[in-house]
PDB file of C-alpha atoms in Angstrom:
ATOM      1  CA  UNK A  11       0.098   0.074  -0.107  1.00 43.00           C
ATOM      2  CA  UNK A  12       1.208   3.425  -0.817  1.00 47.00           C
ATOM      3  CA  UNK A  13      -0.063   6.832   0.853  1.00 50.00           C
ATOM      4  CA  UNK A  14       1.199   9.718  -1.073  1.00 49.00           C
ATOM      5  CA  UNK A  15       1.371  12.555   1.612  1.00 46.00           C
ATOM      6  CA  UNK A  16       0.242  15.687   0.397  1.00 41.00           C
ATOM      7  CA  UNK A  17       0.545  19.078   1.965  1.00 41.00           C
ATOM      8  CA  UNK A  18      -2.755  18.560   3.828  1.00 39.00           C
ATOM      9  CA  UNK A  19      -0.936  16.275   6.102  1.00 41.00           C
ATOM     10  CA  UNK A  20       0.512  19.510   7.600  1.00 40.00           C
ATOM     11  CA  UNK A  21      -2.728  20.344   9.206  1.00 40.00           C
ATOM     12  CA  UNK A  22      -1.994  17.314  11.474  1.00 41.00           C
ATOM     13  CA  UNK A  23       1.276  18.901  12.866  1.00 39.00           C
ATOM     14  CA  UNK A  24       1.142  22.178  15.014  1.00 39.00           C
ATOM     15  CA  UNK A  25       4.857  22.657  13.916  1.00 43.00           C
ATOM     16  CA  UNK A  26       3.319  22.711  10.272  1.00 42.00           C
ATOM     17  CA  UNK A  27       4.932  19.681   8.614  1.00 45.00           C
ATOM     18  CA  UNK A  28       4.840  16.025   7.816  1.00 44.00           C
ATOM     19  CA  UNK A  29       4.281  14.206  11.045  1.00 51.00           C
ATOM     20  CA  UNK A  30       3.877  10.559  10.555  1.00 50.00           C
ATOM     21  CA  UNK A  31       3.299   9.973  14.261  1.00 51.00           C
ATOM     22  CA  UNK A  32      -0.242  11.507  13.683  1.00 53.00           C
ATOM     23  CA  UNK A  33      -0.941   9.120  11.062  1.00 52.00           C
ATOM     24  CA  UNK A  34       0.979   5.949  11.854  1.00 54.00           C
ATOM     25  CA  UNK A  35      -0.117   4.740  15.455  1.00 50.00           C
ATOM     26  CA  UNK A  36      -3.373   2.995  14.245  1.00 51.00           C
ATOM     27  CA  UNK A  37      -1.558   1.198  11.651  1.00 52.00           C
ATOM     28  CA  UNK A  38       1.029  -0.149  14.263  1.00 52.00           C
ATOM     29  CA  UNK A  39      -2.039  -1.452  16.196  1.00 55.00           C
ATOM     30  CA  UNK A  40      -2.960  -3.562  13.255  1.00 57.00           C
ATOM     31  CA  UNK A  41       0.327  -4.982  12.377  1.00 64.00           C
ATOM     32  CA  UNK A  42       0.710  -2.684   9.193  1.00 64.00           C
ATOM     33  CA  UNK A  43       4.307  -1.884   8.808  1.00 69.00           C
ATOM     34  CA  UNK A  44       4.653   1.532   7.550  1.00 78.00           C
ATOM     35  CA  UNK A  45       7.641   3.316   6.055  1.00 83.00           C
ATOM     36  CA  UNK A  46       7.933   7.115   5.082  1.00 84.00           C
ATOM     37  CA  UNK A  47      10.103   8.128   2.161  1.00 86.00           C
ATOM     38  CA  UNK A  48      10.717  11.898   1.545  1.00 84.00           C
ATOM     39  CA  UNK A  49      12.361  13.535  -1.463  1.00 83.00           C
ATOM     40  CA  UNK A  50      14.215  15.859   0.602  1.00 82.00           C
ATOM     41  CA  UNK A  51      16.611  14.623   3.659  1.00 82.00           C
ATOM     42  CA  UNK A  52      14.529  14.216   6.895  1.00 83.00           C
ATOM     43  CA  UNK A  53      16.481  11.514   8.369  1.00 81.00           C
ATOM     44  CA  UNK A  54      14.921  11.939  11.912  1.00 83.00           C
ATOM     45  CA  UNK A  55      11.435  10.692  10.528  1.00 82.00           C
ATOM     46  CA  UNK A  56      12.016   9.317   6.912  1.00 87.00           C
ATOM     47  CA  UNK A  57      14.182   7.572   4.629  1.00 90.00           C
ATOM     48  CA  UNK A  58      15.305   9.167   1.185  1.00 91.00           C
ATOM     49  CA  UNK A  59      12.704   8.246  -1.481  1.00 90.00           C
ATOM     50  CA  UNK A  60      14.652   5.591  -3.852  1.00 90.00           C
ATOM     51  CA  UNK A  61      12.108   3.784  -6.249  1.00 93.00           C
ATOM     52  CA  UNK A  62      13.580   0.358  -5.859  1.00 94.00           C
ATOM     53  CA  UNK A  63      13.686   0.402  -2.185  1.00 93.00           C
ATOM     54  CA  UNK A  64      10.027   1.780  -2.053  1.00 92.00           C
ATOM     55  CA  UNK A  65       9.037  -1.305  -4.293  1.00 92.00           C
ATOM     56  CA  UNK A  66      10.931  -3.660  -2.005  1.00 92.00           C
ATOM     57  CA  UNK A  67       9.002  -2.159   1.103  1.00 90.00           C
ATOM     58  CA  UNK A  68       5.833  -2.832  -0.784  1.00 88.00           C
ATOM     59  CA  UNK A  69       6.677  -6.367  -1.820  1.00 90.00           C
ATOM     60  CA  UNK A  70       7.422  -7.065   1.857  1.00 88.00           C
ATOM     61  CA  UNK A  71       3.743  -6.120   2.838  1.00 84.00           C
ATOM     62  CA  UNK A  72       4.641  -2.812   4.157  1.00 84.00           C
ATOM     63  CA  UNK A  73       2.850   0.756   3.710  1.00 81.00           C
ATOM     64  CA  UNK A  74       5.085   3.420   2.094  1.00 85.00           C
ATOM     65  CA  UNK A  75       3.962   7.044   2.937  1.00 84.00           C
ATOM     66  CA  UNK A  76       5.581   9.320   0.388  1.00 83.00           C
ATOM     67  CA  UNK A  77       6.275  12.982   1.444  1.00 79.00           C
ATOM     68  CA  UNK A  78       7.890  16.286   0.490  1.00 77.00           C
ATOM     69  CA  UNK A  79       6.800  16.354  -3.148  1.00 78.00           C
ATOM     70  CA  UNK A  80       9.418  15.497  -5.838  1.00 81.00           C
ATOM     71  CA  UNK A  81      12.158  17.775  -4.269  1.00 81.00           C
ATOM     72  CA  UNK A  82      11.855  19.832  -7.537  1.00 83.00           C
ATOM     73  CA  UNK A  83      10.157  23.261  -8.073  1.00 84.00           C
ATOM     74  CA  UNK A  84       7.318  23.515 -10.256  1.00 84.00           C
ATOM     75  CA  UNK A  85       5.730  20.369  -9.310  1.00 85.00           C
ATOM     76  CA  UNK A  86       2.738  20.390  -6.909  1.00 87.00           C
ATOM     77  CA  UNK A  87       2.193  17.638  -4.392  1.00 86.00           C
ATOM     78  CA  UNK A  88      -0.727  16.262  -6.433  1.00 90.00           C
ATOM     79  CA  UNK A  89       1.771  15.835  -9.267  1.00 92.00           C
ATOM     80  CA  UNK A  90       4.519  14.381  -7.032  1.00 91.00           C
ATOM     81  CA  UNK A  91       1.852  11.823  -5.858  1.00 90.00           C
ATOM     82  CA  UNK A  92       0.800  10.707  -9.315  1.00 94.00           C
ATOM     83  CA  UNK A  93       4.471  10.395 -10.397  1.00 94.00           C
ATOM     84  CA  UNK A  94       5.372   8.387  -7.339  1.00 92.00           C
ATOM     85  CA  UNK A  95       2.317   6.181  -7.972  1.00 93.00           C
ATOM     86  CA  UNK A  96       3.267   5.592 -11.581  1.00 94.00           C
ATOM     87  CA  UNK A  97       6.889   4.905 -10.582  1.00 94.00           C
ATOM     88  CA  UNK A  98       5.672   1.988  -8.342  1.00 93.00           C
ATOM     89  CA  UNK A  99       2.790   0.879 -10.352  1.00 92.00           C
ATOM     90  CA  UNK A 100       0.454   1.863  -7.434  1.00 91.00           C
ATOM     91  CA  UNK A 101      -2.997   0.480  -7.842  1.00 91.00           C
ATOM     92  CA  UNK A 102      -4.536   3.519  -6.425  1.00 93.00           C
ATOM     93  CA  UNK A 103      -3.722   6.991  -4.600  1.00 92.00           C
ATOM     94  CA  UNK A 104      -5.213   8.014  -1.313  1.00 90.00           C
ATOM     95  CA  UNK A 105      -5.690  11.729  -1.610  1.00 91.00           C
ATOM     96  CA  UNK A 106      -6.305  12.738   1.999  1.00 88.00           C
ATOM     97  CA  UNK A 107      -7.411  16.233   2.137  1.00 89.00           C
ATOM     98  CA  UNK A 108      -9.717  18.960   3.908  1.00 89.00           C
ATOM     99  CA  UNK A 109     -13.082  17.954   2.420  1.00 92.00           C
ATOM    100  CA  UNK A 110     -14.704  14.543   2.394  1.00 94.00           C
ATOM    101  CA  UNK A 111     -14.832  13.811  -1.478  1.00 96.00           C
ATOM    102  CA  UNK A 112     -15.031  15.431  -4.835  1.00 96.00           C
ATOM    103  CA  UNK A 113     -17.781  18.167  -5.055  1.00 96.00           C
ATOM    104  CA  UNK A 114     -19.464  20.006  -8.109  1.00 94.00           C
ATOM    105  CA  UNK A 115     -18.200  23.193  -6.571  1.00 93.00           C
ATOM    106  CA  UNK A 116     -16.534  24.273  -3.407  1.00 92.00           C
ATOM    107  CA  UNK A 117     -18.638  22.984  -0.441  1.00 93.00           C
ATOM    108  CA  UNK A 118     -16.940  25.476   1.900  1.00 90.00           C
ATOM    109  CA  UNK A 119     -18.387  28.534  -0.436  1.00 94.00           C
ATOM    110  CA  UNK A 120     -21.546  26.783  -1.683  1.00 94.00           C
ATOM    111  CA  UNK A 121     -23.863  25.073   0.793  1.00 94.00           C
ATOM    112  CA  UNK A 122     -25.945  23.394  -2.192  1.00 97.00           C
ATOM    113  CA  UNK A 123     -22.675  21.694  -3.536  1.00 95.00           C
ATOM    114  CA  UNK A 124     -23.291  18.244  -4.711  1.00 96.00           C
ATOM    115  CA  UNK A 125     -20.805  15.350  -3.758  1.00 96.00           C
ATOM    116  CA  UNK A 126     -19.910  12.685  -6.169  1.00 97.00           C
ATOM    117  CA  UNK A 127     -19.445   9.130  -4.983  1.00 96.00           C
ATOM    118  CA  UNK A 128     -17.532   8.414  -8.382  1.00 96.00           C
ATOM    119  CA  UNK A 129     -16.292  10.620 -11.071  1.00 97.00           C
ATOM    120  CA  UNK A 130     -14.024   9.869 -14.161  1.00 96.00           C
ATOM    121  CA  UNK A 131     -10.749  11.742 -15.028  1.00 95.00           C
ATOM    122  CA  UNK A 132     -12.408  13.287 -18.306  1.00 94.00           C
ATOM    123  CA  UNK A 133     -15.170  14.801 -15.942  1.00 95.00           C
ATOM    124  CA  UNK A 134     -12.706  16.267 -13.671  1.00 94.00           C
ATOM    125  CA  UNK A 135     -10.595  17.601 -16.506  1.00 92.00           C
ATOM    126  CA  UNK A 136     -13.627  18.918 -18.661  1.00 92.00           C
ATOM    127  CA  UNK A 137     -15.252  20.280 -15.685  1.00 92.00           C
ATOM    128  CA  UNK A 138     -12.336  21.577 -13.967  1.00 90.00           C
ATOM    129  CA  UNK A 139     -13.233  20.055 -10.642  1.00 93.00           C
ATOM    130  CA  UNK A 140     -10.933  20.643  -7.914  1.00 87.00           C
ATOM    131  CA  UNK A 141      -9.562  17.354  -7.195  1.00 89.00           C
ATOM    132  CA  UNK A 142      -5.940  17.845  -8.072  1.00 92.00           C
ATOM    133  CA  UNK A 143      -4.038  19.990 -10.638  1.00 90.00           C
ATOM    134  CA  UNK A 144      -4.447  18.954 -14.337  1.00 92.00           C
ATOM    135  CA  UNK A 145      -1.117  17.616 -14.672  1.00 93.00           C
ATOM    136  CA  UNK A 146      -1.569  15.179 -11.911  1.00 94.00           C
ATOM    137  CA  UNK A 147      -5.290  14.249 -13.078  1.00 94.00           C
ATOM    138  CA  UNK A 148      -3.722  13.565 -16.615  1.00 94.00           C
ATOM    139  CA  UNK A 149      -0.939  11.539 -15.256  1.00 95.00           C
ATOM    140  CA  UNK A 150      -3.354   9.463 -13.301  1.00 96.00           C
ATOM    141  CA  UNK A 151      -5.656   9.077 -16.190  1.00 95.00           C
ATOM    142  CA  UNK A 152      -2.749   8.067 -18.796  1.00 95.00           C
ATOM    143  CA  UNK A 153      -1.389   5.623 -16.237  1.00 96.00           C
ATOM    144  CA  UNK A 154      -4.792   4.201 -15.037  1.00 96.00           C
ATOM    145  CA  UNK A 155      -4.318   5.114 -11.444  1.00 96.00           C
ATOM    146  CA  UNK A 156      -7.649   5.675  -9.539  1.00 97.00           C
ATOM    147  CA  UNK A 157      -7.580   8.230  -6.918  1.00 96.00           C
ATOM    148  CA  UNK A 158      -9.623   8.090  -3.609  1.00 96.00           C
ATOM    149  CA  UNK A 159     -10.193  11.604  -2.153  1.00 96.00           C
ATOM    150  CA  UNK A 160     -11.274  11.456   1.604  1.00 96.00           C
ATOM    151  CA  UNK A 161     -11.333  13.766   4.615  1.00 94.00           C
ATOM    152  CA  UNK A 162      -8.152  13.849   6.527  1.00 89.00           C
ATOM    153  CA  UNK A 163      -9.730  15.446   9.497  1.00 89.00           C
ATOM    154  CA  UNK A 164     -11.271  12.134  10.699  1.00 88.00           C
ATOM    155  CA  UNK A 165      -8.131  10.056  11.854  1.00 81.00           C
ATOM    156  CA  UNK A 166     -10.002   6.887  11.212  1.00 89.00           C
ATOM    157  CA  UNK A 167     -10.221   7.375   7.573  1.00 91.00           C
ATOM    158  CA  UNK A 168      -6.705   6.643   6.718  1.00 85.00           C
ATOM    159  CA  UNK A 169      -7.388   3.134   8.136  1.00 86.00           C
ATOM    160  CA  UNK A 170     -10.759   2.858   6.519  1.00 91.00           C
ATOM    161  CA  UNK A 171      -9.014   3.632   3.145  1.00 90.00           C
ATOM    162  CA  UNK A 172      -6.688   1.124   3.484  1.00 84.00           C
ATOM    163  CA  UNK A 173      -8.975  -1.573   4.411  1.00 88.00           C
ATOM    164  CA  UNK A 174     -11.327  -0.513   1.593  1.00 90.00           C
ATOM    165  CA  UNK A 175     -14.267   0.883   3.626  1.00 92.00           C
ATOM    166  CA  UNK A 176     -16.621   3.068   1.302  1.00 93.00           C
ATOM    167  CA  UNK A 177     -15.358   6.750   2.182  1.00 96.00           C
ATOM    168  CA  UNK A 178     -14.862   9.817   0.209  1.00 96.00           C
ATOM    169  CA  UNK A 179     -14.860   9.840  -3.640  1.00 97.00           C
ATOM    170  CA  UNK A 180     -13.265   7.771  -6.124  1.00 97.00           C
ATOM    171  CA  UNK A 181     -11.887   9.279  -9.360  1.00 97.00           C
ATOM    172  CA  UNK A 182     -11.215   6.537 -12.171  1.00 95.00           C
ATOM    173  CA  UNK A 183     -10.791   5.920 -15.640  1.00 89.00           C
ATOM    174  CA  UNK A 184     -13.793   6.761 -18.187  1.00 80.00           C
TER     175      UNK A 184
END
């Protein structure tokens, strides 16, 4: 299992950074063996991202959490997540964010916004839905990688996503 950690994970840490201690304890309780890999050096909490090492962790049944984007300018965390998912042949991206799924408009600004249970990448791209940036959405579409968008504020949702419970919105091929 791979979790691509986006900037929203910063909301879990008062100091404003990726804090795996906030998202990993429930995994330890379930004998899930997580590894955090980052594009930039963070030796105290993570190992450097190396594709082959990440794949080996996955082959051993471990969860791999990617953080810190690509380490290069001009790439969003969404694009970094899509890139990492394509590199390791991920089956799905879990996009933990500040809303509980994909809506037809911003639910924080429009009380009548309608949430989708499922949406296609073509709909995301054609309707400019706020799921992820267009580069990331195109990369997921081109590589047939579905994206599960769910609310990070509920700490149980990461576990629910990993175990296949029905939460959030799934973005998939046409």
